[in-house]
């Protein structure tokens, strides 16, 4: 069986589209379609079901991908290792949310650079986009807040982060004990600082603590949690942030926690790789290192 055909097949399987696979491979879409048809004729079985948007693998297609993809990834690793041996450097392509990756993952992985590992990082706030890039081979290792479906990607729980409802001290002083008595109603009178108009963090907190949706809108919307913290500390309004990010500000008194729920809302981070690639040394080393570091997070 032609390895070029298998490479095209695995790329289509991961991309879910002939068009996206063609772009990844640097081929025309007709060329990709022709290679898949050739492989299907050789196997005597259809590998994909054509749909209005992209393609869906058949059971035979899924089975072939699970068997072939790890070996193709290993061949790529051999080729890349051969290129890297001259400089003694191996490269890991990491993807994840900007704040967690910057403040947690990258500092934890930095010691590996002394062992000859080079890091290349991509930041994404959209988990689906991150997983698509991983499946398509753009990244080696991804940090996400959702567990992927299917068998092409393998996820390992990394850590849980606690979410804290915070505001500047002057807001807490103005509210006083009314937060404890009337909670949700009082809080919804405050301005809100968030990362998106849909209020993803505040909505998740409200669902966990009040079992409802917030009846409020964002006052300041900024797509970076670190900027959210700065705005909240400056008095722009309440915000929901992971404790690791606002812990120092809480200790310095720049912000205060408005509530202390018995069961604080949590969000789980996952380490995700393409199935089979943990056999590759740079990925396995970084994966192990992050899991070890996360024990102290």
PDB file of N, CA and C in Angstrom, residues 75-179:
ATOM      1  N   UNK A  75       6.789   7.730  11.811  1.00  0.00           N
ATOM      2  CA  UNK A  75       7.683   7.979  10.677  1.00  0.00           C
ATOM      3  C   UNK A  75       8.035   9.458  10.565  1.00  0.00           C
ATOM      4  N   UNK A  76       7.024  10.322  10.797  1.00  0.00           N
ATOM      5  CA  UNK A  76       7.289  11.758  10.783  1.00  0.00           C
ATOM      6  C   UNK A  76       8.282  12.125  11.882  1.00  0.00           C
ATOM      7  N   UNK A  77       8.109  11.514  13.055  1.00  0.00           N
ATOM      8  CA  UNK A  77       9.018  11.783  14.164  1.00  0.00           C
ATOM      9  C   UNK A  77      10.436  11.365  13.808  1.00  0.00           C
ATOM     10  N   UNK A  78      10.595  10.211  13.149  1.00  0.00           N
ATOM     11  CA  UNK A  78      11.922   9.760  12.741  1.00  0.00           C
ATOM     12  C   UNK A  78      12.556  10.765  11.792  1.00  0.00           C
ATOM     13  N   UNK A  79      11.759  11.237  10.838  1.00  0.00           N
ATOM     14  CA  UNK A  79      12.276  12.217   9.883  1.00  0.00           C
ATOM     15  C   UNK A  79      12.682  13.507  10.574  1.00  0.00           C
ATOM     16  N   UNK A  80      11.816  13.977  11.487  1.00  0.00           N
ATOM     17  CA  UNK A  80      12.118  15.221  12.183  1.00  0.00           C
ATOM     18  C   UNK A  80      13.310  15.071  13.112  1.00  0.00           C
ATOM     19  N   UNK A  81      13.433  13.910  13.746  1.00  0.00           N
ATOM     20  CA  UNK A  81      14.579  13.665  14.614  1.00  0.00           C
ATOM     21  C   UNK A  81      15.866  13.694  13.818  1.00  0.00           C
ATOM     22  N   UNK A  82      15.801  13.119  12.615  1.00  0.00           N
ATOM     23  CA  UNK A  82      16.987  13.144  11.767  1.00  0.00           C
ATOM     24  C   UNK A  82      17.397  14.557  11.437  1.00  0.00           C
ATOM     25  N   UNK A  83      16.424  15.443  11.201  1.00  0.00           N
ATOM     26  CA  UNK A  83      16.727  16.842  10.907  1.00  0.00           C
ATOM     27  C   UNK A  83      17.250  17.559  12.137  1.00  0.00           C
ATOM     28  N   UNK A  84      16.709  17.202  13.297  1.00  0.00           N
ATOM     29  CA  UNK A  84      17.075  17.894  14.527  1.00  0.00           C
ATOM     30  C   UNK A  84      18.402  17.453  15.108  1.00  0.00           C
ATOM     31  N   UNK A  85      18.869  16.251  14.713  1.00  0.00           N
ATOM     32  CA  UNK A  85      20.075  15.724  15.334  1.00  0.00           C
ATOM     33  C   UNK A  85      21.278  16.629  15.111  1.00  0.00           C
ATOM     34  N   UNK A  86      21.288  17.318  13.957  1.00  0.00           N
ATOM     35  CA  UNK A  86      22.421  18.189  13.668  1.00  0.00           C
ATOM     36  C   UNK A  86      22.532  19.306  14.700  1.00  0.00           C
ATOM     37  N   UNK A  87      21.411  19.794  15.161  1.00  0.00           N
ATOM     38  CA  UNK A  87      21.426  20.879  16.143  1.00  0.00           C
ATOM     39  C   UNK A  87      21.204  20.385  17.559  1.00  0.00           C
ATOM     40  N   UNK A  88      20.851  19.105  17.707  1.00  0.00           N
ATOM     41  CA  UNK A  88      20.587  18.555  19.027  1.00  0.00           C
ATOM     42  C   UNK A  88      19.294  19.041  19.636  1.00  0.00           C
ATOM     43  N   UNK A  89      18.373  19.558  18.825  1.00  0.00           N
ATOM     44  CA  UNK A  89      17.131  20.140  19.330  1.00  0.00           C
ATOM     45  C   UNK A  89      15.932  19.380  18.785  1.00  0.00           C
ATOM     46  N   UNK A  90      14.970  19.107  19.642  1.00  0.00           N
ATOM     47  CA  UNK A  90      13.687  18.570  19.223  1.00  0.00           C
ATOM     48  C   UNK A  90      12.623  19.607  19.551  1.00  0.00           C
ATOM     49  N   UNK A  91      11.635  19.707  18.693  1.00  0.00           N
ATOM     50  CA  UNK A  91      10.632  20.758  18.836  1.00  0.00           C
ATOM     51  C   UNK A  91       9.288  20.177  19.241  1.00  0.00           C
ATOM     52  N   UNK A  92       8.653  20.806  20.216  1.00  0.00           N
ATOM     53  CA  UNK A  92       7.308  20.453  20.640  1.00  0.00           C
ATOM     54  C   UNK A  92       6.384  21.616  20.308  1.00  0.00           C
ATOM     55  N   UNK A  93       5.295  21.333  19.589  1.00  0.00           N
ATOM     56  CA  UNK A  93       4.307  22.347  19.254  1.00  0.00           C
ATOM     57  C   UNK A  93       3.132  22.209  20.221  1.00  0.00           C
ATOM     58  N   UNK A  94       2.978  23.212  21.077  1.00  0.00           N
ATOM     59  CA  UNK A  94       1.981  23.198  22.148  1.00  0.00           C
ATOM     60  C   UNK A  94       0.881  24.201  21.841  1.00  0.00           C
ATOM     61  N   UNK A  95      -0.358  23.824  22.108  1.00  0.00           N
ATOM     62  CA  UNK A  95      -1.492  24.731  21.927  1.00  0.00           C
ATOM     63  C   UNK A  95      -2.330  24.731  23.199  1.00  0.00           C
ATOM     64  N   UNK A  96      -2.925  25.893  23.510  1.00  0.00           N
ATOM     65  CA  UNK A  96      -3.765  25.959  24.701  1.00  0.00           C
ATOM     66  C   UNK A  96      -4.285  27.358  24.927  1.00  0.00           C
ATOM     67  N   UNK A  97      -5.116  27.527  25.960  1.00  0.00           N
ATOM     68  CA  UNK A  97      -5.635  28.858  26.301  1.00  0.00           C
ATOM     69  C   UNK A  97      -4.491  29.767  26.747  1.00  0.00           C
ATOM     70  N   UNK A  98      -4.507  31.034  26.365  1.00  0.00           N
ATOM     71  CA  UNK A  98      -3.338  31.900  26.584  1.00  0.00           C
ATOM     72  C   UNK A  98      -2.926  32.054  28.037  1.00  0.00           C
ATOM     73  N   UNK A  99      -3.895  32.267  28.947  1.00  0.00           N
ATOM     74  CA  UNK A  99      -3.526  32.548  30.329  1.00  0.00           C
ATOM     75  C   UNK A  99      -2.960  31.312  31.017  1.00  0.00           C
ATOM     76  N   UNK A 100      -3.674  30.200  30.932  1.00  0.00           N
ATOM     77  CA  UNK A 100      -3.215  28.982  31.604  1.00  0.00           C
ATOM     78  C   UNK A 100      -1.896  28.510  31.013  1.00  0.00           C
ATOM     79  N   UNK A 101      -1.778  28.568  29.699  1.00  0.00           N
ATOM     80  CA  UNK A 101      -0.545  28.129  29.050  1.00  0.00           C
ATOM     81  C   UNK A 101       0.620  29.016  29.455  1.00  0.00           C
ATOM     82  N   UNK A 102       0.377  30.324  29.519  1.00  0.00           N
ATOM     83  CA  UNK A 102       1.446  31.268  29.868  1.00  0.00           C
ATOM     84  C   UNK A 102       1.876  31.149  31.322  1.00  0.00           C
ATOM     85  N   UNK A 103       0.898  31.041  32.222  1.00  0.00           N
ATOM     86  CA  UNK A 103       1.200  31.119  33.649  1.00  0.00           C
ATOM     87  C   UNK A 103       1.452  29.766  34.295  1.00  0.00           C
ATOM     88  N   UNK A 104       0.971  28.701  33.676  1.00  0.00           N
ATOM     89  CA  UNK A 104       1.138  27.362  34.247  1.00  0.00           C
ATOM     90  C   UNK A 104       2.033  26.466  33.392  1.00  0.00           C
ATOM     91  N   UNK A 105       1.582  26.211  32.154  1.00  0.00           N
ATOM     92  CA  UNK A 105       2.236  25.175  31.340  1.00  0.00           C
ATOM     93  C   UNK A 105       3.653  25.552  30.918  1.00  0.00           C
ATOM     94  N   UNK A 106       3.822  26.740  30.358  1.00  0.00           N
ATOM     95  CA  UNK A 106       5.145  27.105  29.841  1.00  0.00           C
ATOM     96  C   UNK A 106       6.214  27.183  30.939  1.00  0.00           C
ATOM     97  N   UNK A 107       5.928  27.799  32.096  1.00  0.00           N
ATOM     98  CA  UNK A 107       6.944  27.760  33.149  1.00  0.00           C
ATOM     99  C   UNK A 107       7.282  26.340  33.588  1.00  0.00           C
ATOM    100  N   UNK A 108       6.283  25.456  33.570  1.00  0.00           N
ATOM    101  CA  UNK A 108       6.546  24.066  33.970  1.00  0.00           C
ATOM    102  C   UNK A 108       7.414  23.340  32.956  1.00  0.00           C
ATOM    103  N   UNK A 109       7.254  23.687  31.680  1.00  0.00           N
ATOM    104  CA  UNK A 109       8.011  22.996  30.627  1.00  0.00           C
ATOM    105  C   UNK A 109       9.384  23.598  30.379  1.00  0.00           C
ATOM    106  N   UNK A 110       9.618  24.804  30.857  1.00  0.00           N
ATOM    107  CA  UNK A 110      10.878  25.486  30.576  1.00  0.00           C
ATOM    108  C   UNK A 110      12.120  24.672  30.934  1.00  0.00           C
ATOM    109  N   UNK A 111      12.153  23.920  32.065  1.00  0.00           N
ATOM    110  CA  UNK A 111      13.354  23.124  32.361  1.00  0.00           C
ATOM    111  C   UNK A 111      13.720  22.127  31.265  1.00  0.00           C
ATOM    112  N   UNK A 112      12.740  21.699  30.466  1.00  0.00           N
ATOM    113  CA  UNK A 112      13.045  20.736  29.407  1.00  0.00           C
ATOM    114  C   UNK A 112      13.876  21.349  28.285  1.00  0.00           C
ATOM    115  N   UNK A 113      13.873  22.676  28.191  1.00  0.00           N
ATOM    116  CA  UNK A 113      14.691  23.296  27.150  1.00  0.00           C
ATOM    117  C   UNK A 113      16.174  23.050  27.394  1.00  0.00           C
ATOM    118  N   UNK A 114      16.547  22.849  28.667  1.00  0.00           N
ATOM    119  CA  UNK A 114      17.941  22.538  28.982  1.00  0.00           C
ATOM    120  C   UNK A 114      18.315  21.134  28.521  1.00  0.00           C
ATOM    121  N   UNK A 115      17.296  20.312  28.251  1.00  0.00           N
ATOM    122  CA  UNK A 115      17.537  18.943  27.767  1.00  0.00           C
ATOM    123  C   UNK A 115      17.458  18.861  26.242  1.00  0.00           C
ATOM    124  N   UNK A 116      17.363  20.012  25.578  1.00  0.00           N
ATOM    125  CA  UNK A 116      17.359  20.014  24.120  1.00  0.00           C
ATOM    126  C   UNK A 116      15.992  20.111  23.484  1.00  0.00           C
ATOM    127  N   UNK A 117      14.957  20.473  24.263  1.00  0.00           N
ATOM    128  CA  UNK A 117      13.612  20.610  23.706  1.00  0.00           C
ATOM    129  C   UNK A 117      13.358  22.062  23.324  1.00  0.00           C
ATOM    130  N   UNK A 118      12.883  22.280  22.100  1.00  0.00           N
ATOM    131  CA  UNK A 118      12.458  23.610  21.666  1.00  0.00           C
ATOM    132  C   UNK A 118      10.936  23.663  21.739  1.00  0.00           C
ATOM    133  N   UNK A 119      10.409  24.790  22.195  1.00  0.00           N
ATOM    134  CA  UNK A 119       8.958  24.951  22.358  1.00  0.00           C
ATOM    135  C   UNK A 119       8.429  25.959  21.337  1.00  0.00           C
ATOM    136  N   UNK A 120       7.322  25.585  20.725  1.00  0.00           N
ATOM    137  CA  UNK A 120       6.591  26.497  19.854  1.00  0.00           C
ATOM    138  C   UNK A 120       5.139  26.486  20.338  1.00  0.00           C
ATOM    139  N   UNK A 121       4.579  27.653  20.603  1.00  0.00           N
ATOM    140  CA  UNK A 121       3.283  27.735  21.272  1.00  0.00           C
ATOM    141  C   UNK A 121       2.268  28.498  20.440  1.00  0.00           C
ATOM    142  N   UNK A 122       1.044  27.989  20.417  1.00  0.00           N
ATOM    143  CA  UNK A 122      -0.085  28.672  19.783  1.00  0.00           C
ATOM    144  C   UNK A 122      -1.171  28.844  20.833  1.00  0.00           C
ATOM    145  N   UNK A 123      -1.758  30.033  20.898  1.00  0.00           N
ATOM    146  CA  UNK A 123      -2.808  30.318  21.871  1.00  0.00           C
ATOM    147  C   UNK A 123      -4.173  30.286  21.194  1.00  0.00           C
ATOM    148  N   UNK A 124      -5.131  29.624  21.844  1.00  0.00           N
ATOM    149  CA  UNK A 124      -6.500  29.549  21.348  1.00  0.00           C
ATOM    150  C   UNK A 124      -7.458  29.699  22.522  1.00  0.00           C
ATOM    151  N   UNK A 125      -8.536  30.432  22.319  1.00  0.00           N
ATOM    152  CA  UNK A 125      -9.588  30.494  23.328  1.00  0.00           C
ATOM    153  C   UNK A 125     -10.726  29.550  22.977  1.00  0.00           C
ATOM    154  N   UNK A 126     -10.726  29.033  21.764  1.00  0.00           N
ATOM    155  CA  UNK A 126     -11.783  28.145  21.291  1.00  0.00           C
ATOM    156  C   UNK A 126     -11.289  26.702  21.325  1.00  0.00           C
ATOM    157  N   UNK A 127     -11.902  25.874  22.178  1.00  0.00           N
ATOM    158  CA  UNK A 127     -11.457  24.494  22.320  1.00  0.00           C
ATOM    159  C   UNK A 127     -11.611  23.714  21.035  1.00  0.00           C
ATOM    160  N   UNK A 128     -12.709  23.924  20.320  1.00  0.00           N
ATOM    161  CA  UNK A 128     -12.939  23.192  19.073  1.00  0.00           C
ATOM    162  C   UNK A 128     -11.845  23.488  18.060  1.00  0.00           C
ATOM    163  N   UNK A 129     -11.457  24.737  17.973  1.00  0.00           N
ATOM    164  CA  UNK A 129     -10.387  25.113  17.051  1.00  0.00           C
ATOM    165  C   UNK A 129      -9.068  24.469  17.455  1.00  0.00           C
ATOM    166  N   UNK A 130      -8.812  24.418  18.751  1.00  0.00           N
ATOM    167  CA  UNK A 130      -7.584  23.780  19.246  1.00  0.00           C
ATOM    168  C   UNK A 130      -7.548  22.307  18.871  1.00  0.00           C
ATOM    169  N   UNK A 131      -8.649  21.605  19.094  1.00  0.00           N
ATOM    170  CA  UNK A 131      -8.698  20.171  18.804  1.00  0.00           C
ATOM    171  C   UNK A 131      -8.619  19.895  17.310  1.00  0.00           C
ATOM    172  N   UNK A 132      -9.220  20.752  16.500  1.00  0.00           N
ATOM    173  CA  UNK A 132      -9.115  20.586  15.051  1.00  0.00           C
ATOM    174  C   UNK A 132      -7.664  20.727  14.594  1.00  0.00           C
ATOM    175  N   UNK A 133      -6.974  21.702  15.161  1.00  0.00           N
ATOM    176  CA  UNK A 133      -5.571  21.892  14.805  1.00  0.00           C
ATOM    177  C   UNK A 133      -4.708  20.733  15.246  1.00  0.00           C
ATOM    178  N   UNK A 134      -5.007  20.178  16.417  1.00  0.00           N
ATOM    179  CA  UNK A 134      -4.267  19.008  16.900  1.00  0.00           C
ATOM    180  C   UNK A 134      -4.511  17.809  15.994  1.00  0.00           C
ATOM    181  N   UNK A 135      -5.773  17.559  15.681  1.00  0.00           N
ATOM    182  CA  UNK A 135      -6.113  16.420  14.822  1.00  0.00           C
ATOM    183  C   UNK A 135      -5.483  16.549  13.445  1.00  0.00           C
ATOM    184  N   UNK A 136      -5.376  17.792  12.956  1.00  0.00           N
ATOM    185  CA  UNK A 136      -4.804  18.012  11.624  1.00  0.00           C
ATOM    186  C   UNK A 136      -3.285  17.988  11.629  1.00  0.00           C
ATOM    187  N   UNK A 137      -2.679  17.870  12.801  1.00  0.00           N
ATOM    188  CA  UNK A 137      -1.229  17.774  12.874  1.00  0.00           C
ATOM    189  C   UNK A 137      -0.505  19.088  13.050  1.00  0.00           C
ATOM    190  N   UNK A 138      -1.242  20.182  13.304  1.00  0.00           N
ATOM    191  CA  UNK A 138      -0.586  21.475  13.515  1.00  0.00           C
ATOM    192  C   UNK A 138       0.104  21.537  14.878  1.00  0.00           C
ATOM    193  N   UNK A 139      -0.400  20.798  15.852  1.00  0.00           N
ATOM    194  CA  UNK A 139       0.158  20.794  17.196  1.00  0.00           C
ATOM    195  C   UNK A 139       0.486  19.358  17.598  1.00  0.00           C
ATOM    196  N   UNK A 140       1.392  19.232  18.566  1.00  0.00           N
ATOM    197  CA  UNK A 140       1.734  17.913  19.112  1.00  0.00           C
ATOM    198  C   UNK A 140       0.973  17.618  20.396  1.00  0.00           C
ATOM    199  N   UNK A 141       0.709  18.660  21.152  1.00  0.00           N
ATOM    200  CA  UNK A 141       0.101  18.517  22.480  1.00  0.00           C
ATOM    201  C   UNK A 141      -0.795  19.725  22.705  1.00  0.00           C
ATOM    202  N   UNK A 142      -1.998  19.486  23.207  1.00  0.00           N
ATOM    203  CA  UNK A 142      -2.943  20.579  23.430  1.00  0.00           C
ATOM    204  C   UNK A 142      -3.481  20.531  24.854  1.00  0.00           C
ATOM    205  N   UNK A 143      -3.742  21.706  25.400  1.00  0.00           N
ATOM    206  CA  UNK A 143      -4.402  21.840  26.696  1.00  0.00           C
ATOM    207  C   UNK A 143      -5.782  22.399  26.425  1.00  0.00           C
ATOM    208  N   UNK A 144      -6.810  21.687  26.868  1.00  0.00           N
ATOM    209  CA  UNK A 144      -8.180  22.101  26.581  1.00  0.00           C
ATOM    210  C   UNK A 144      -9.027  22.029  27.848  1.00  0.00           C
ATOM    211  N   UNK A 145     -10.207  22.617  27.772  1.00  0.00           N
ATOM    212  CA  UNK A 145     -11.146  22.548  28.888  1.00  0.00           C
ATOM    213  C   UNK A 145     -12.329  21.643  28.548  1.00  0.00           C
ATOM    214  N   UNK A 146     -12.181  20.825  27.518  1.00  0.00           N
ATOM    215  CA  UNK A 146     -13.210  19.851  27.149  1.00  0.00           C
ATOM    216  C   UNK A 146     -12.532  18.571  26.687  1.00  0.00           C
ATOM    217  N   UNK A 147     -13.128  17.442  27.017  1.00  0.00           N
ATOM    218  CA  UNK A 147     -12.592  16.153  26.590  1.00  0.00           C
ATOM    219  C   UNK A 147     -13.064  15.869  25.161  1.00  0.00           C
ATOM    220  N   UNK A 148     -12.158  15.559  24.245  1.00  0.00           N
ATOM    221  CA  UNK A 148     -12.569  15.316  22.861  1.00  0.00           C
ATOM    222  C   UNK A 148     -13.328  14.004  22.722  1.00  0.00           C
ATOM    223  N   UNK A 149     -14.187  13.934  21.719  1.00  0.00           N
ATOM    224  CA  UNK A 149     -14.915  12.712  21.415  1.00  0.00           C
ATOM    225  C   UNK A 149     -14.157  11.895  20.369  1.00  0.00           C
ATOM    226  N   UNK A 150     -14.495  10.618  20.290  1.00  0.00           N
ATOM    227  CA  UNK A 150     -13.868   9.764  19.283  1.00  0.00           C
ATOM    228  C   UNK A 150     -12.551   9.205  19.765  1.00  0.00           C
ATOM    229  N   UNK A 151     -11.942   8.397  18.911  1.00  0.00           N
ATOM    230  CA  UNK A 151     -10.725   7.709  19.306  1.00  0.00           C
ATOM    231  C   UNK A 151      -9.450   8.260  18.712  1.00  0.00           C
ATOM    232  N   UNK A 152      -9.542   9.261  17.826  1.00  0.00           N
ATOM    233  CA  UNK A 152      -8.330   9.779  17.201  1.00  0.00           C
ATOM    234  C   UNK A 152      -7.507  10.637  18.148  1.00  0.00           C
ATOM    235  N   UNK A 153      -8.156  11.190  19.165  1.00  0.00           N
ATOM    236  CA  UNK A 153      -7.467  12.008  20.151  1.00  0.00           C
ATOM    237  C   UNK A 153      -7.613  11.367  21.524  1.00  0.00           C
ATOM    238  N   UNK A 154      -6.559  11.413  22.300  1.00  0.00           N
ATOM    239  CA  UNK A 154      -6.554  10.835  23.650  1.00  0.00           C
ATOM    240  C   UNK A 154      -6.364  11.941  24.669  1.00  0.00           C
ATOM    241  N   UNK A 155      -7.263  12.000  25.656  1.00  0.00           N
ATOM    242  CA  UNK A 155      -7.222  13.052  26.673  1.00  0.00           C
ATOM    243  C   UNK A 155      -6.909  12.475  28.046  1.00  0.00           C
ATOM    244  N   UNK A 156      -6.105  13.212  28.808  1.00  0.00           N
ATOM    245  CA  UNK A 156      -5.772  12.860  30.184  1.00  0.00           C
ATOM    246  C   UNK A 156      -6.104  14.051  31.077  1.00  0.00           C
ATOM    247  N   UNK A 157      -6.906  13.870  32.137  1.00  0.00           N
ATOM    248  CA  UNK A 157      -7.174  14.998  33.047  1.00  0.00           C
ATOM    249  C   UNK A 157      -5.869  15.554  33.609  1.00  0.00           C
ATOM    250  N   UNK A 158      -5.729  16.869  33.564  1.00  0.00           N
ATOM    251  CA  UNK A 158      -4.506  17.514  34.039  1.00  0.00           C
ATOM    252  C   UNK A 158      -4.696  18.093  35.432  1.00  0.00           C
ATOM    253  N   UNK A 159      -5.699  18.948  35.600  1.00  0.00           N
ATOM    254  CA  UNK A 159      -5.946  19.557  36.908  1.00  0.00           C
ATOM    255  C   UNK A 159      -7.308  20.225  36.895  1.00  0.00           C
ATOM    256  N   UNK A 160      -7.798  20.547  38.081  1.00  0.00           N
ATOM    257  CA  UNK A 160      -9.031  21.324  38.230  1.00  0.00           C
ATOM    258  C   UNK A 160      -8.661  22.729  38.679  1.00  0.00           C
ATOM    259  N   UNK A 161      -9.382  23.720  38.153  1.00  0.00           N
ATOM    260  CA  UNK A 161      -9.180  25.076  38.627  1.00  0.00           C
ATOM    261  C   UNK A 161     -10.454  25.558  39.308  1.00  0.00           C
ATOM    262  N   UNK A 162     -10.289  26.226  40.439  1.00  0.00           N
ATOM    263  CA  UNK A 162     -11.426  26.792  41.172  1.00  0.00           C
ATOM    264  C   UNK A 162     -11.740  28.181  40.637  1.00  0.00           C
ATOM    265  N   UNK A 163     -13.003  28.472  40.434  1.00  0.00           N
ATOM    266  CA  UNK A 163     -13.417  29.792  39.988  1.00  0.00           C
ATOM    267  C   UNK A 163     -13.878  30.626  41.179  1.00  0.00           C
ATOM    268  N   UNK A 164     -13.463  31.899  41.182  1.00  0.00           N
ATOM    269  CA  UNK A 164     -13.738  32.794  42.304  1.00  0.00           C
ATOM    270  C   UNK A 164     -14.461  34.030  41.776  1.00  0.00           C
ATOM    271  N   UNK A 165     -15.497  34.446  42.492  1.00  0.00           N
ATOM    272  CA  UNK A 165     -16.223  35.673  42.159  1.00  0.00           C
ATOM    273  C   UNK A 165     -15.543  36.828  42.891  1.00  0.00           C
ATOM    274  N   UNK A 166     -14.991  37.776  42.139  1.00  0.00           N
ATOM    275  CA  UNK A 166     -14.193  38.841  42.748  1.00  0.00           C
ATOM    276  C   UNK A 166     -14.696  40.225  42.332  1.00  0.00           C
ATOM    277  N   UNK A 167     -14.231  41.219  43.066  1.00  0.00           N
ATOM    278  CA  UNK A 167     -14.460  42.630  42.719  1.00  0.00           C
ATOM    279  C   UNK A 167     -13.467  43.455  43.519  1.00  0.00           C
ATOM    280  N   UNK A 168     -13.373  44.722  43.178  1.00  0.00           N
ATOM    281  CA  UNK A 168     -12.516  45.633  43.944  1.00  0.00           C
ATOM    282  C   UNK A 168     -13.081  45.804  45.354  1.00  0.00           C
ATOM    283  N   UNK A 169     -12.230  46.087  46.337  1.00  0.00           N
ATOM    284  CA  UNK A 169     -12.706  46.228  47.730  1.00  0.00           C
ATOM    285  C   UNK A 169     -13.834  47.237  47.902  1.00  0.00           C
ATOM    286  N   UNK A 170     -13.837  48.312  47.098  1.00  0.00           N
ATOM    287  CA  UNK A 170     -14.889  49.328  47.288  1.00  0.00           C
ATOM    288  C   UNK A 170     -16.271  48.777  46.958  1.00  0.00           C
ATOM    289  N   UNK A 171     -16.341  47.834  46.001  1.00  0.00           N
ATOM    290  CA  UNK A 171     -17.631  47.214  45.701  1.00  0.00           C
ATOM    291  C   UNK A 171     -18.080  46.330  46.862  1.00  0.00           C
ATOM    292  N   UNK A 172     -17.144  45.564  47.405  1.00  0.00           N
ATOM    293  CA  UNK A 172     -17.479  44.698  48.545  1.00  0.00           C
ATOM    294  C   UNK A 172     -17.942  45.525  49.736  1.00  0.00           C
ATOM    295  N   UNK A 173     -17.264  46.665  49.977  1.00  0.00           N
ATOM    296  CA  UNK A 173     -17.652  47.519  51.095  1.00  0.00           C
ATOM    297  C   UNK A 173     -19.035  48.125  50.870  1.00  0.00           C
ATOM    298  N   UNK A 174     -19.333  48.479  49.628  1.00  0.00           N
ATOM    299  CA  UNK A 174     -20.630  49.075  49.330  1.00  0.00           C
ATOM    300  C   UNK A 174     -21.754  48.053  49.508  1.00  0.00           C
ATOM    301  N   UNK A 175     -21.467  46.793  49.134  1.00  0.00           N
ATOM    302  CA  UNK A 175     -22.504  45.762  49.234  1.00  0.00           C
ATOM    303  C   UNK A 175     -22.701  45.286  50.664  1.00  0.00           C
ATOM    304  N   UNK A 176     -21.588  45.201  51.404  1.00  0.00           N
ATOM    305  CA  UNK A 176     -21.662  44.744  52.784  1.00  0.00           C
ATOM    306  C   UNK A 176     -22.255  43.357  52.900  1.00  0.00           C
ATOM    307  N   UNK A 177     -23.133  43.159  53.884  1.00  0.00           N
ATOM    308  CA  UNK A 177     -23.709  41.845  54.164  1.00  0.00           C
ATOM    309  C   UNK A 177     -24.888  41.517  53.256  1.00  0.00           C
ATOM    310  N   UNK A 178     -25.286  42.453  52.393  1.00  0.00           N
ATOM    311  CA  UNK A 178     -26.435  42.162  51.527  1.00  0.00           C
ATOM    312  C   UNK A 178     -26.120  41.056  50.536  1.00  0.00           C
ATOM    313  N   UNK A 179     -24.837  40.862  50.215  1.00  0.00           N
ATOM    314  CA  UNK A 179     -24.471  39.768  49.315  1.00  0.00           C
ATOM    315  C   UNK A 179     -24.849  38.438  49.938  1.00  0.00           C
TER     316      UNK A 179
END
